[in-house]
PDB file of C-alpha atoms in Angstrom:
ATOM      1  CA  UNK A  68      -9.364   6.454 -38.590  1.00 52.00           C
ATOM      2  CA  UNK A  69      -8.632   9.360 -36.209  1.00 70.00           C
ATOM      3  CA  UNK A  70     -10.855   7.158 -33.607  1.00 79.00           C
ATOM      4  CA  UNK A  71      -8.948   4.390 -33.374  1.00 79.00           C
ATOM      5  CA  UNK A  72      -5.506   6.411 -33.331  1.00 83.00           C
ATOM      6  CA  UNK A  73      -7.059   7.903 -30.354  1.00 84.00           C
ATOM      7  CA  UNK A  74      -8.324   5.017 -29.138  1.00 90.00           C
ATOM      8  CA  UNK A  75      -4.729   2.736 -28.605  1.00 90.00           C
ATOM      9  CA  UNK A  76      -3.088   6.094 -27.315  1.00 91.00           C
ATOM     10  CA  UNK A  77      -5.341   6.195 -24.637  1.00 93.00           C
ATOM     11  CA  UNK A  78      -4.590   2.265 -23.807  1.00 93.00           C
ATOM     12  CA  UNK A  79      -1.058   3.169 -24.003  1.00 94.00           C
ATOM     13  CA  UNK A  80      -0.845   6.018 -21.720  1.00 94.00           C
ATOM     14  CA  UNK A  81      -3.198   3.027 -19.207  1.00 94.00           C
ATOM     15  CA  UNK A  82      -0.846   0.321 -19.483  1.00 95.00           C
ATOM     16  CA  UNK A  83       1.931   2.734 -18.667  1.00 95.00           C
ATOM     17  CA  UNK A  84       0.686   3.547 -15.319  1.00 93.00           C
ATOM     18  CA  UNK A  85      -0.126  -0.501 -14.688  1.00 94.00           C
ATOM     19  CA  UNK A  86       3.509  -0.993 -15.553  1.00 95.00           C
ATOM     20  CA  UNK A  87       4.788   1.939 -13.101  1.00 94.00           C
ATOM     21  CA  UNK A  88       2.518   0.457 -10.587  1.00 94.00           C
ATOM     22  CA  UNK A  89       3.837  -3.070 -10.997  1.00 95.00           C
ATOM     23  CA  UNK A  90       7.186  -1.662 -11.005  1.00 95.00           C
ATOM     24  CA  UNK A  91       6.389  -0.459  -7.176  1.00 94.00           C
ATOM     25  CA  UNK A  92       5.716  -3.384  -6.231  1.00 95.00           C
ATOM     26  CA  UNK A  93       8.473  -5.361  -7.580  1.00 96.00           C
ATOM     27  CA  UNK A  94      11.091  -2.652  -5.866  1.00 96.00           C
ATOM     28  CA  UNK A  95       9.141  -2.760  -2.499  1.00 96.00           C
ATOM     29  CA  UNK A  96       8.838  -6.866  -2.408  1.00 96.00           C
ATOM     30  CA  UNK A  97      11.314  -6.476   0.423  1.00 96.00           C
ATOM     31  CA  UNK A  98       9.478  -3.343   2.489  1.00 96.00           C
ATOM     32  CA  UNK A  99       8.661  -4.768   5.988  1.00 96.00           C
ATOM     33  CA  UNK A 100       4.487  -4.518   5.793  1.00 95.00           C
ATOM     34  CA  UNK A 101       4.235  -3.285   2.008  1.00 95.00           C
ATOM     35  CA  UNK A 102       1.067  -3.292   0.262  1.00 93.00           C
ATOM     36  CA  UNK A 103       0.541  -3.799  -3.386  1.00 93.00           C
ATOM     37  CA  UNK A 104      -0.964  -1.734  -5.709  1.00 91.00           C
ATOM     38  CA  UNK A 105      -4.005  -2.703  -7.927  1.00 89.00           C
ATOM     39  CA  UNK A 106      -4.628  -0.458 -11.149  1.00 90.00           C
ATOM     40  CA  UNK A 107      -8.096  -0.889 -12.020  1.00 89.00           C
ATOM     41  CA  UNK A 108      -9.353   0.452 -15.709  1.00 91.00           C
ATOM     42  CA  UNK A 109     -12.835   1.315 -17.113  1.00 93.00           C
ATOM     43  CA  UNK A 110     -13.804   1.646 -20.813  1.00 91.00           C
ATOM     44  CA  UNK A 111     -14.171   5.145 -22.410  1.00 87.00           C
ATOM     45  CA  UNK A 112     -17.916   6.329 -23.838  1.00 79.00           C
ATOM     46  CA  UNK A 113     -19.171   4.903 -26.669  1.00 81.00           C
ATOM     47  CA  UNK A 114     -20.517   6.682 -29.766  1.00 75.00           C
ATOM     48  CA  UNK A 115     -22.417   6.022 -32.771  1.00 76.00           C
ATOM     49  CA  UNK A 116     -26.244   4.775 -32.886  1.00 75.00           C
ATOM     50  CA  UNK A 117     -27.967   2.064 -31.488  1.00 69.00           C
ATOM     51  CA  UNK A 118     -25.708  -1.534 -32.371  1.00 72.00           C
ATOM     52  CA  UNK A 119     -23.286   0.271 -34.248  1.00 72.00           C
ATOM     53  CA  UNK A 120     -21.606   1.943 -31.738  1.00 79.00           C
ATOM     54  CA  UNK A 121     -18.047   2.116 -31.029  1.00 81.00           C
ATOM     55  CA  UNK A 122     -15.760   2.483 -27.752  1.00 82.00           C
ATOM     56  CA  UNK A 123     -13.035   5.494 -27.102  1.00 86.00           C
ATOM     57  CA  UNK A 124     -10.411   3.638 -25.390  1.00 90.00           C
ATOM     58  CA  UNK A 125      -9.698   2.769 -22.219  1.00 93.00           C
ATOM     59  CA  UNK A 126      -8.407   4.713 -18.899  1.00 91.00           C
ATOM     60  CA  UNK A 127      -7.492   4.379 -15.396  1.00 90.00           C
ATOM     61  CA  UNK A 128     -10.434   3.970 -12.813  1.00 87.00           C
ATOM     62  CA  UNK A 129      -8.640   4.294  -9.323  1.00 79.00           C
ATOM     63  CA  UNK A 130      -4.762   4.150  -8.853  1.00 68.00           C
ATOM     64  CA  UNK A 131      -5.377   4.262  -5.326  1.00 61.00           C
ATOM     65  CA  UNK A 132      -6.738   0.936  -4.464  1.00 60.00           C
ATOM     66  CA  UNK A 133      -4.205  -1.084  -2.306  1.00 75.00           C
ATOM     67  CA  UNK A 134      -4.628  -4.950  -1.834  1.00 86.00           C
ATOM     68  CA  UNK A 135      -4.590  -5.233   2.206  1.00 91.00           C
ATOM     69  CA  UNK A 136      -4.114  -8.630   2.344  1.00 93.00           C
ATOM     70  CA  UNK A 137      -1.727  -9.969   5.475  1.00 96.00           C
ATOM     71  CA  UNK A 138       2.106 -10.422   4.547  1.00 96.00           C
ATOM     72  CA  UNK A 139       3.951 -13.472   5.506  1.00 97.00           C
ATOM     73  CA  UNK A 140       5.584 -13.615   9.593  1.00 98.00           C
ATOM     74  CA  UNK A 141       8.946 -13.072   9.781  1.00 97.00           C
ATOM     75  CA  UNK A 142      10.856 -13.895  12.949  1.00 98.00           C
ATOM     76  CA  UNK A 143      13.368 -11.689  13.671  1.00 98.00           C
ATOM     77  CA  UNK A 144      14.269 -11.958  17.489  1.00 97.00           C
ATOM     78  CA  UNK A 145      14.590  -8.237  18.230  1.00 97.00           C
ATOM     79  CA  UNK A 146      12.448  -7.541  21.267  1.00 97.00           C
ATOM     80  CA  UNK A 147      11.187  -4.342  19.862  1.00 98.00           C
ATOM     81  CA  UNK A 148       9.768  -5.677  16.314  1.00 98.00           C
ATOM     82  CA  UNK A 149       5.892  -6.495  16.238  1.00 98.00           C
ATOM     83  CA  UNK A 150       3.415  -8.611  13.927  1.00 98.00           C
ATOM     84  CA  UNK A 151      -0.133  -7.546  13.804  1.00 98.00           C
ATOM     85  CA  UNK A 152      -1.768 -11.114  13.261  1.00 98.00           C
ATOM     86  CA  UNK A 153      -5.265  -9.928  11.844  1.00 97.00           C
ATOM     87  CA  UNK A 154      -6.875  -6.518  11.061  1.00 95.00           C
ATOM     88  CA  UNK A 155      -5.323  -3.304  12.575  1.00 97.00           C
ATOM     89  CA  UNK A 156      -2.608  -0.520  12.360  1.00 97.00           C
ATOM     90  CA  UNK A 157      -0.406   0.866  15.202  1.00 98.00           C
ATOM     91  CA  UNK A 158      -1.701   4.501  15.393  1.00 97.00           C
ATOM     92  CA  UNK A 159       1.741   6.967  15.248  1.00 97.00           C
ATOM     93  CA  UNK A 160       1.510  10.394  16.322  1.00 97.00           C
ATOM     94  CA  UNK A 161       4.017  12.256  13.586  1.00 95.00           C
ATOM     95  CA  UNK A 162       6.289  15.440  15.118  1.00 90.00           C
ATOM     96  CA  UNK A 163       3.819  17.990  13.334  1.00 92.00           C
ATOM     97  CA  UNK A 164       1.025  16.209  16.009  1.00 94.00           C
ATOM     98  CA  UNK A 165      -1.100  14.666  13.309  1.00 95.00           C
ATOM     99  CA  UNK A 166      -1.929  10.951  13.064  1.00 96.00           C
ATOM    100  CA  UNK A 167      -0.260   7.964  10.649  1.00 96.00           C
ATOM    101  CA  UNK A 168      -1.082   4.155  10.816  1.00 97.00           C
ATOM    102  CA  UNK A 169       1.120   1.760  10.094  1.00 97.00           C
ATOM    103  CA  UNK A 170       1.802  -1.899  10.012  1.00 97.00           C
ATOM    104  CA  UNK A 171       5.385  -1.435   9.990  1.00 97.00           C
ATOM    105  CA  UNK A 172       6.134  -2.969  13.861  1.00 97.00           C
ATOM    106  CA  UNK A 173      10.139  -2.429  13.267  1.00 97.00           C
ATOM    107  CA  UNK A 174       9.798  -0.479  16.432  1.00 97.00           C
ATOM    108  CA  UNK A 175      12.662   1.116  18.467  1.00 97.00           C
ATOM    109  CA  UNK A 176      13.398   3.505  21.493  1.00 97.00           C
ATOM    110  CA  UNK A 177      14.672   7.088  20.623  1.00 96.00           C
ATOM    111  CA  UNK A 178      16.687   9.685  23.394  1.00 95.00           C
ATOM    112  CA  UNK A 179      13.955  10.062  25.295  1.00 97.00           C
ATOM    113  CA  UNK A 180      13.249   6.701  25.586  1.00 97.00           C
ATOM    114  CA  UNK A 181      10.049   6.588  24.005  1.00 98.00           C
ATOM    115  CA  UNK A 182       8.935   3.322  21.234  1.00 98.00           C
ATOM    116  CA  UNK A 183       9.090   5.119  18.061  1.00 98.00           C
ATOM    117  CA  UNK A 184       8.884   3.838  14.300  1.00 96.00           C
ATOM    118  CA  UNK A 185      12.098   4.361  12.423  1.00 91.00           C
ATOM    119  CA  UNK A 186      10.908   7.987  10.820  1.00 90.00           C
ATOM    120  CA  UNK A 187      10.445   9.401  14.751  1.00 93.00           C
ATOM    121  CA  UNK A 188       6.743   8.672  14.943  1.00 96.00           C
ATOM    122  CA  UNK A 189       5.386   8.562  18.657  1.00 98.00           C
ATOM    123  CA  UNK A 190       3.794   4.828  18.761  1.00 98.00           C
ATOM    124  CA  UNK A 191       0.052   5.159  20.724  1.00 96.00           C
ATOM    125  CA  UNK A 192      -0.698   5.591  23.814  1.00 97.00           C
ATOM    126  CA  UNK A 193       3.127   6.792  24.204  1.00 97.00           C
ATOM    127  CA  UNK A 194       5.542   3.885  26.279  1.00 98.00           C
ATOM    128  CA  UNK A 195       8.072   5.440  27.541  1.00 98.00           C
ATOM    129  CA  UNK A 196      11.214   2.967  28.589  1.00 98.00           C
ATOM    130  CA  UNK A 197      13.011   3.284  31.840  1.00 97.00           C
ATOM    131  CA  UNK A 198      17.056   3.892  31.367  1.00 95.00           C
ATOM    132  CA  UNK A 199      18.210   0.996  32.731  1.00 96.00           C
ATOM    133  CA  UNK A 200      15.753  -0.939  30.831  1.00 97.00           C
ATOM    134  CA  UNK A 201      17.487  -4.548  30.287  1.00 97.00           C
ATOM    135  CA  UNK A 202      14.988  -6.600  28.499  1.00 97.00           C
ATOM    136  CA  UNK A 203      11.154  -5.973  27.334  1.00 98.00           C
ATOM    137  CA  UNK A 204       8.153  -8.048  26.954  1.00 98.00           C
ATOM    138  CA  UNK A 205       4.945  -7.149  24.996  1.00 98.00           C
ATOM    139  CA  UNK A 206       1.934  -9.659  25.123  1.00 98.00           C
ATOM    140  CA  UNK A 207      -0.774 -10.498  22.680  1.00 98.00           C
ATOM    141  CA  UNK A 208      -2.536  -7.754  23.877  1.00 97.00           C
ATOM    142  CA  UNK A 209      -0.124  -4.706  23.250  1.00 98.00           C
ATOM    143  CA  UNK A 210       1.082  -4.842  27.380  1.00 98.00           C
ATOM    144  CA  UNK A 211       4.571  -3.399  27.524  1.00 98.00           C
ATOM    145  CA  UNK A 212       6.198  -4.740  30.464  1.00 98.00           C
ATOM    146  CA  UNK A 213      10.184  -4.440  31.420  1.00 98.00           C
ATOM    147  CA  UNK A 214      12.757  -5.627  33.737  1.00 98.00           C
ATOM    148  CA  UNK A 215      15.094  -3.053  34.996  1.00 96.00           C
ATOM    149  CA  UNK A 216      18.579  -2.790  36.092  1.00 94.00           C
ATOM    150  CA  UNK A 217      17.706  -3.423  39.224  1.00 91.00           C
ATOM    151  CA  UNK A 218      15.867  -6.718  38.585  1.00 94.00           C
ATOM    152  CA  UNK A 219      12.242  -4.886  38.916  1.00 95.00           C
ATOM    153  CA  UNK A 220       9.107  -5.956  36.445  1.00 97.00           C
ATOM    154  CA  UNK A 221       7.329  -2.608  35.242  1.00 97.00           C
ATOM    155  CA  UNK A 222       4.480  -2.526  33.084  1.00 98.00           C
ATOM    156  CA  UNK A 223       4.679   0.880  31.197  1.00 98.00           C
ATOM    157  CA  UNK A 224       1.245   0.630  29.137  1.00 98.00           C
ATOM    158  CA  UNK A 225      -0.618  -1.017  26.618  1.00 98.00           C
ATOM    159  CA  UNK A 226      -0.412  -0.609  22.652  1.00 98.00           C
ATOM    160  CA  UNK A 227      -3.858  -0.631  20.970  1.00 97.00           C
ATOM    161  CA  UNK A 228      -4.554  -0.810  17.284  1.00 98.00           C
ATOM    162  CA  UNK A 229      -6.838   1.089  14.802  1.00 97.00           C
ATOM    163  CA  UNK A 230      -8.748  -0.476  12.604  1.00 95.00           C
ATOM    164  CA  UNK A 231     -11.023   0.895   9.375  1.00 94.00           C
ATOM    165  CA  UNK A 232     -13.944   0.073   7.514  1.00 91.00           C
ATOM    166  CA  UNK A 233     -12.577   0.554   4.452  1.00 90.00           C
ATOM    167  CA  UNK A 234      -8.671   0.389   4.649  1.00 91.00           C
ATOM    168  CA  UNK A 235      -8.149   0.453   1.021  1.00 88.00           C
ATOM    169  CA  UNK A 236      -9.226   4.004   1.226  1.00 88.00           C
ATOM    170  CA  UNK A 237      -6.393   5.228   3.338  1.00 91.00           C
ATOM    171  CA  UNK A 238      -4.166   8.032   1.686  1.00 90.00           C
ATOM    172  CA  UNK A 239      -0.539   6.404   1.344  1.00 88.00           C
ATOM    173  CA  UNK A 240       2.319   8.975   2.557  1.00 90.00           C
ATOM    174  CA  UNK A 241       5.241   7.127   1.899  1.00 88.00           C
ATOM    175  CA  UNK A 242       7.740   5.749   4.715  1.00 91.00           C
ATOM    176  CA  UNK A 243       5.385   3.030   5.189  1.00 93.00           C
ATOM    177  CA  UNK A 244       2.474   5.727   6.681  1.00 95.00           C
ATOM    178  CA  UNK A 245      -1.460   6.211   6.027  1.00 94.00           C
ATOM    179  CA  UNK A 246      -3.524   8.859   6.879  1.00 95.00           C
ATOM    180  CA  UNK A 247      -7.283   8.907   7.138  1.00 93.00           C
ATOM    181  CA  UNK A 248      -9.531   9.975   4.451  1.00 91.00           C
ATOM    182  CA  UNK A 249     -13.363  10.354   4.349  1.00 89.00           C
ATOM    183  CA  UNK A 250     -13.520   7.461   2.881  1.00 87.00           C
ATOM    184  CA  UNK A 251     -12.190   5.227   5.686  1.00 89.00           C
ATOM    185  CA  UNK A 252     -14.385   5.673   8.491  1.00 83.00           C
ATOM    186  CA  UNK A 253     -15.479   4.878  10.509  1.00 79.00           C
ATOM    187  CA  UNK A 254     -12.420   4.059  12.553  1.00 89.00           C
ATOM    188  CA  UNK A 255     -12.194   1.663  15.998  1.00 92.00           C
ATOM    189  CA  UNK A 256      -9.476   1.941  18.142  1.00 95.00           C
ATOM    190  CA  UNK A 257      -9.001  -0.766  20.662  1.00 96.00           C
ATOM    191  CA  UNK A 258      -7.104  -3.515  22.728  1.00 97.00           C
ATOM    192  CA  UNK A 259      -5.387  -6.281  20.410  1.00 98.00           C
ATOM    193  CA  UNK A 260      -7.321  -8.971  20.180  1.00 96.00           C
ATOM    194  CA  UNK A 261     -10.509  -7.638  20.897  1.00 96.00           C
ATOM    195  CA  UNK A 262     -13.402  -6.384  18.273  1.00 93.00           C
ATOM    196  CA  UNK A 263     -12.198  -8.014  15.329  1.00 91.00           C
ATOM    197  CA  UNK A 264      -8.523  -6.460  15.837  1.00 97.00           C
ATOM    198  CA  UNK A 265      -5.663  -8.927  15.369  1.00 97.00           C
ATOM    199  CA  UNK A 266      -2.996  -9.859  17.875  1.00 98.00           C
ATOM    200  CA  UNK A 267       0.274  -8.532  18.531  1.00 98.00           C
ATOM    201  CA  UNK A 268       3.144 -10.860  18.461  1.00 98.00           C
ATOM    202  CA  UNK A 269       6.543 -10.028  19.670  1.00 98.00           C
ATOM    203  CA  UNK A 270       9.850 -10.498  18.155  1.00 98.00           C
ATOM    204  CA  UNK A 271       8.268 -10.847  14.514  1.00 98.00           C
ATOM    205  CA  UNK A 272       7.444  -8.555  11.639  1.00 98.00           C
ATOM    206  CA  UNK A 273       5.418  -8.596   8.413  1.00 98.00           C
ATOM    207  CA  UNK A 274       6.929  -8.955   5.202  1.00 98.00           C
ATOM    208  CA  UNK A 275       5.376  -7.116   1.765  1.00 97.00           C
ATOM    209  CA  UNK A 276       2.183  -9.037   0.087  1.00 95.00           C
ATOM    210  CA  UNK A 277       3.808  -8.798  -3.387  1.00 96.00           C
ATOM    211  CA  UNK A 278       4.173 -11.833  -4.712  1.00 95.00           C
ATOM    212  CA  UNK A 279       6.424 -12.062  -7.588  1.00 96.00           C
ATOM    213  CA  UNK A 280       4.832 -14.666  -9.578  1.00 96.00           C
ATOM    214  CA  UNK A 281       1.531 -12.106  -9.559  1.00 94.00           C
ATOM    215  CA  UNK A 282       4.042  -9.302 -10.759  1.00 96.00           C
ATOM    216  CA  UNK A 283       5.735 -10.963 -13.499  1.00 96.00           C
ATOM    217  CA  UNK A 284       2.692 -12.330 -14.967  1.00 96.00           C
ATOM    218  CA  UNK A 285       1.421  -8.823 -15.217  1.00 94.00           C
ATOM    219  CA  UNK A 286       4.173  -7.317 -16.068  1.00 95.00           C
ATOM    220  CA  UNK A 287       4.384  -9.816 -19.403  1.00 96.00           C
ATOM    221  CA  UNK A 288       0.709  -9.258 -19.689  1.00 95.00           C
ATOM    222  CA  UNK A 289       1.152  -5.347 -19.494  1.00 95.00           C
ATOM    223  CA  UNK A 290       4.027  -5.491 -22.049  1.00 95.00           C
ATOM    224  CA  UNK A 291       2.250  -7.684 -24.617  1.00 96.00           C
ATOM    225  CA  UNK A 292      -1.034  -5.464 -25.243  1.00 95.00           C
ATOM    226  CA  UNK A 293       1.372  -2.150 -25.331  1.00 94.00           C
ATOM    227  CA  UNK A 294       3.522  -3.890 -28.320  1.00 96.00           C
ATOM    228  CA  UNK A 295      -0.373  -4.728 -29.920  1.00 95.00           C
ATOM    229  CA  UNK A 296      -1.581  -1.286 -29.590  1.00 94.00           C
ATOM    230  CA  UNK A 297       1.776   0.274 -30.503  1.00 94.00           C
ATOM    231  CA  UNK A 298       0.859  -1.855 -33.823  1.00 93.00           C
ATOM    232  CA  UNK A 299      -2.719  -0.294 -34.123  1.00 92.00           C
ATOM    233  CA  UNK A 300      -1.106   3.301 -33.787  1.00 90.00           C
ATOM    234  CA  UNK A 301       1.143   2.626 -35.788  1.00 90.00           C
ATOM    235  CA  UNK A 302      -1.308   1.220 -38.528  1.00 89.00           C
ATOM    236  CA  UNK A 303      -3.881   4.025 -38.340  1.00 83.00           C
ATOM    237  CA  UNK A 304      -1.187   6.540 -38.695  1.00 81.00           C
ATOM    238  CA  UNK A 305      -0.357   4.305 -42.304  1.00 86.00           C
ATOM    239  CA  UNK A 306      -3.883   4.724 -42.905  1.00 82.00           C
ATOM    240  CA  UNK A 307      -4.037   8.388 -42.645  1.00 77.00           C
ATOM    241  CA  UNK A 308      -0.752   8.765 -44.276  1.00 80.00           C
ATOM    242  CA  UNK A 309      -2.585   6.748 -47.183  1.00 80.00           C
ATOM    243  CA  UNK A 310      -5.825   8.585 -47.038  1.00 73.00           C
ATOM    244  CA  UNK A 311      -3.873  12.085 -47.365  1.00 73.00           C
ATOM    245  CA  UNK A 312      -1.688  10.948 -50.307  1.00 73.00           C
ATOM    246  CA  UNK A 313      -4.988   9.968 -51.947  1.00 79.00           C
ATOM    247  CA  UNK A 314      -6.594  13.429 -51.222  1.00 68.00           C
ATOM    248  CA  UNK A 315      -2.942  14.744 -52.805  1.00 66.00           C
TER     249      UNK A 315
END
């Protein structure tokens, strides 16, 4: 009896964490370059002998596991905004001197005049703008080029991309950020466009992967079996209260 009290708390406290994990992803449906979160589960061991054993629940596998898959293009028109079209991350150097990724291209240019992501981050290799910078270009292929006040073309440098072999296994940080882990690598850093790395395109960004229908469903889904194994806890407790009144 005590088993299967145990046994629907334990799906209880799992559903709870699929429904704060859905919950994420329905508040960050609008984040430029969100990705989902997947809650996977695994069963709990079994006891008893041979074909009559019996499971112990349920838990939470990996809470970590983030569905990659591309956003939607949005066109924005802002010079400084950037789709990756494929696999890749722009590689941001943070103010401590360690390394993010992103795919957040809502780029802009801070005092200095360097292209920055909106939390400061240094975008890589660093592209520094002139002052009298009056309009900028950036190709396919990461080239930053400029015309000045003056009417002169300048090509300030070239954006490359980092790419993983297992981006689902990138440590999120919040503010749109990842940071390596062990269980990412190896990593390839290289021109867009090249070695399996997508292309840049200008004057666009990527919206979140969440798709609402997805959500909802699972949200219903994840509310359903909590209400059925509120109802087994709450029978097995009637049990036990039976049981004891018995032994009484």
């Amino acid at each position: 009896m005590l088993t299967g009290l145990y046994t629907a708390t334990s799906a209880l406290d799992a559903i709870q964490t699929s429904v704060d994990a859905t919950a994420n992803n329905l508040a960050n449906v609008s984040t430029t370059a969100f990705k989902r979160s997947v809650v996977n589960f695994e069963d709990l061991m079994y006891t008893g002998p041979n074909n009559l054993q019996v499971g112990n629940g349920v838990r939470v596998s990996d809470i970590s596991t983030r569905d990659f898959e591309q956003g939607a293009e949005q066109s924005t028109g802002q010079e400084l905004d950037l789709f990756i079209s494929g696999g890749g991350f722009f590689a941001v150097q943070q103010p401590d001197g360690s390394m993010r990724y992103t795919r957040d291209g809502s780029m802009q240019r801070d005092a200095l005049g360097r292209l920055v992501t909106p939390n400061g981050g240094i975008v890589q290799p660093p592209i520094t703008f002139p002052a009298d910078t009056v309009s900028t270009s950036i190709s396919s292929d990461g080239v930053v080029s400029v015309v000045t006040g003056g009417g002169q073309v300048k090509v300030l440098g070239q954006i490359t991309l980092t790419n993983f072999a297992n981006p689902p296994g990138l440590s999120q940080e919040g503010d749109n950020l990842f940071s390596e882990t062990s269980a990412v690598r190896p990593t390839r850093t290289g021109v867009a466009g090249t070695n399996g790395l997508g292309a840049i395109k200008q004057k666009s960004l990527e919206q979140s992967n969440v798709d609402l229908t997805s959500e909802m469903t699972s949200l219903v889904t994840a509310q359903r079996a909590y209400d059925a194994n509120s109802r087994v806890v709450k029978a097995a407790d009637q049990i036990v209260s039976s049981a004891l009144d018995i032994v009484r």
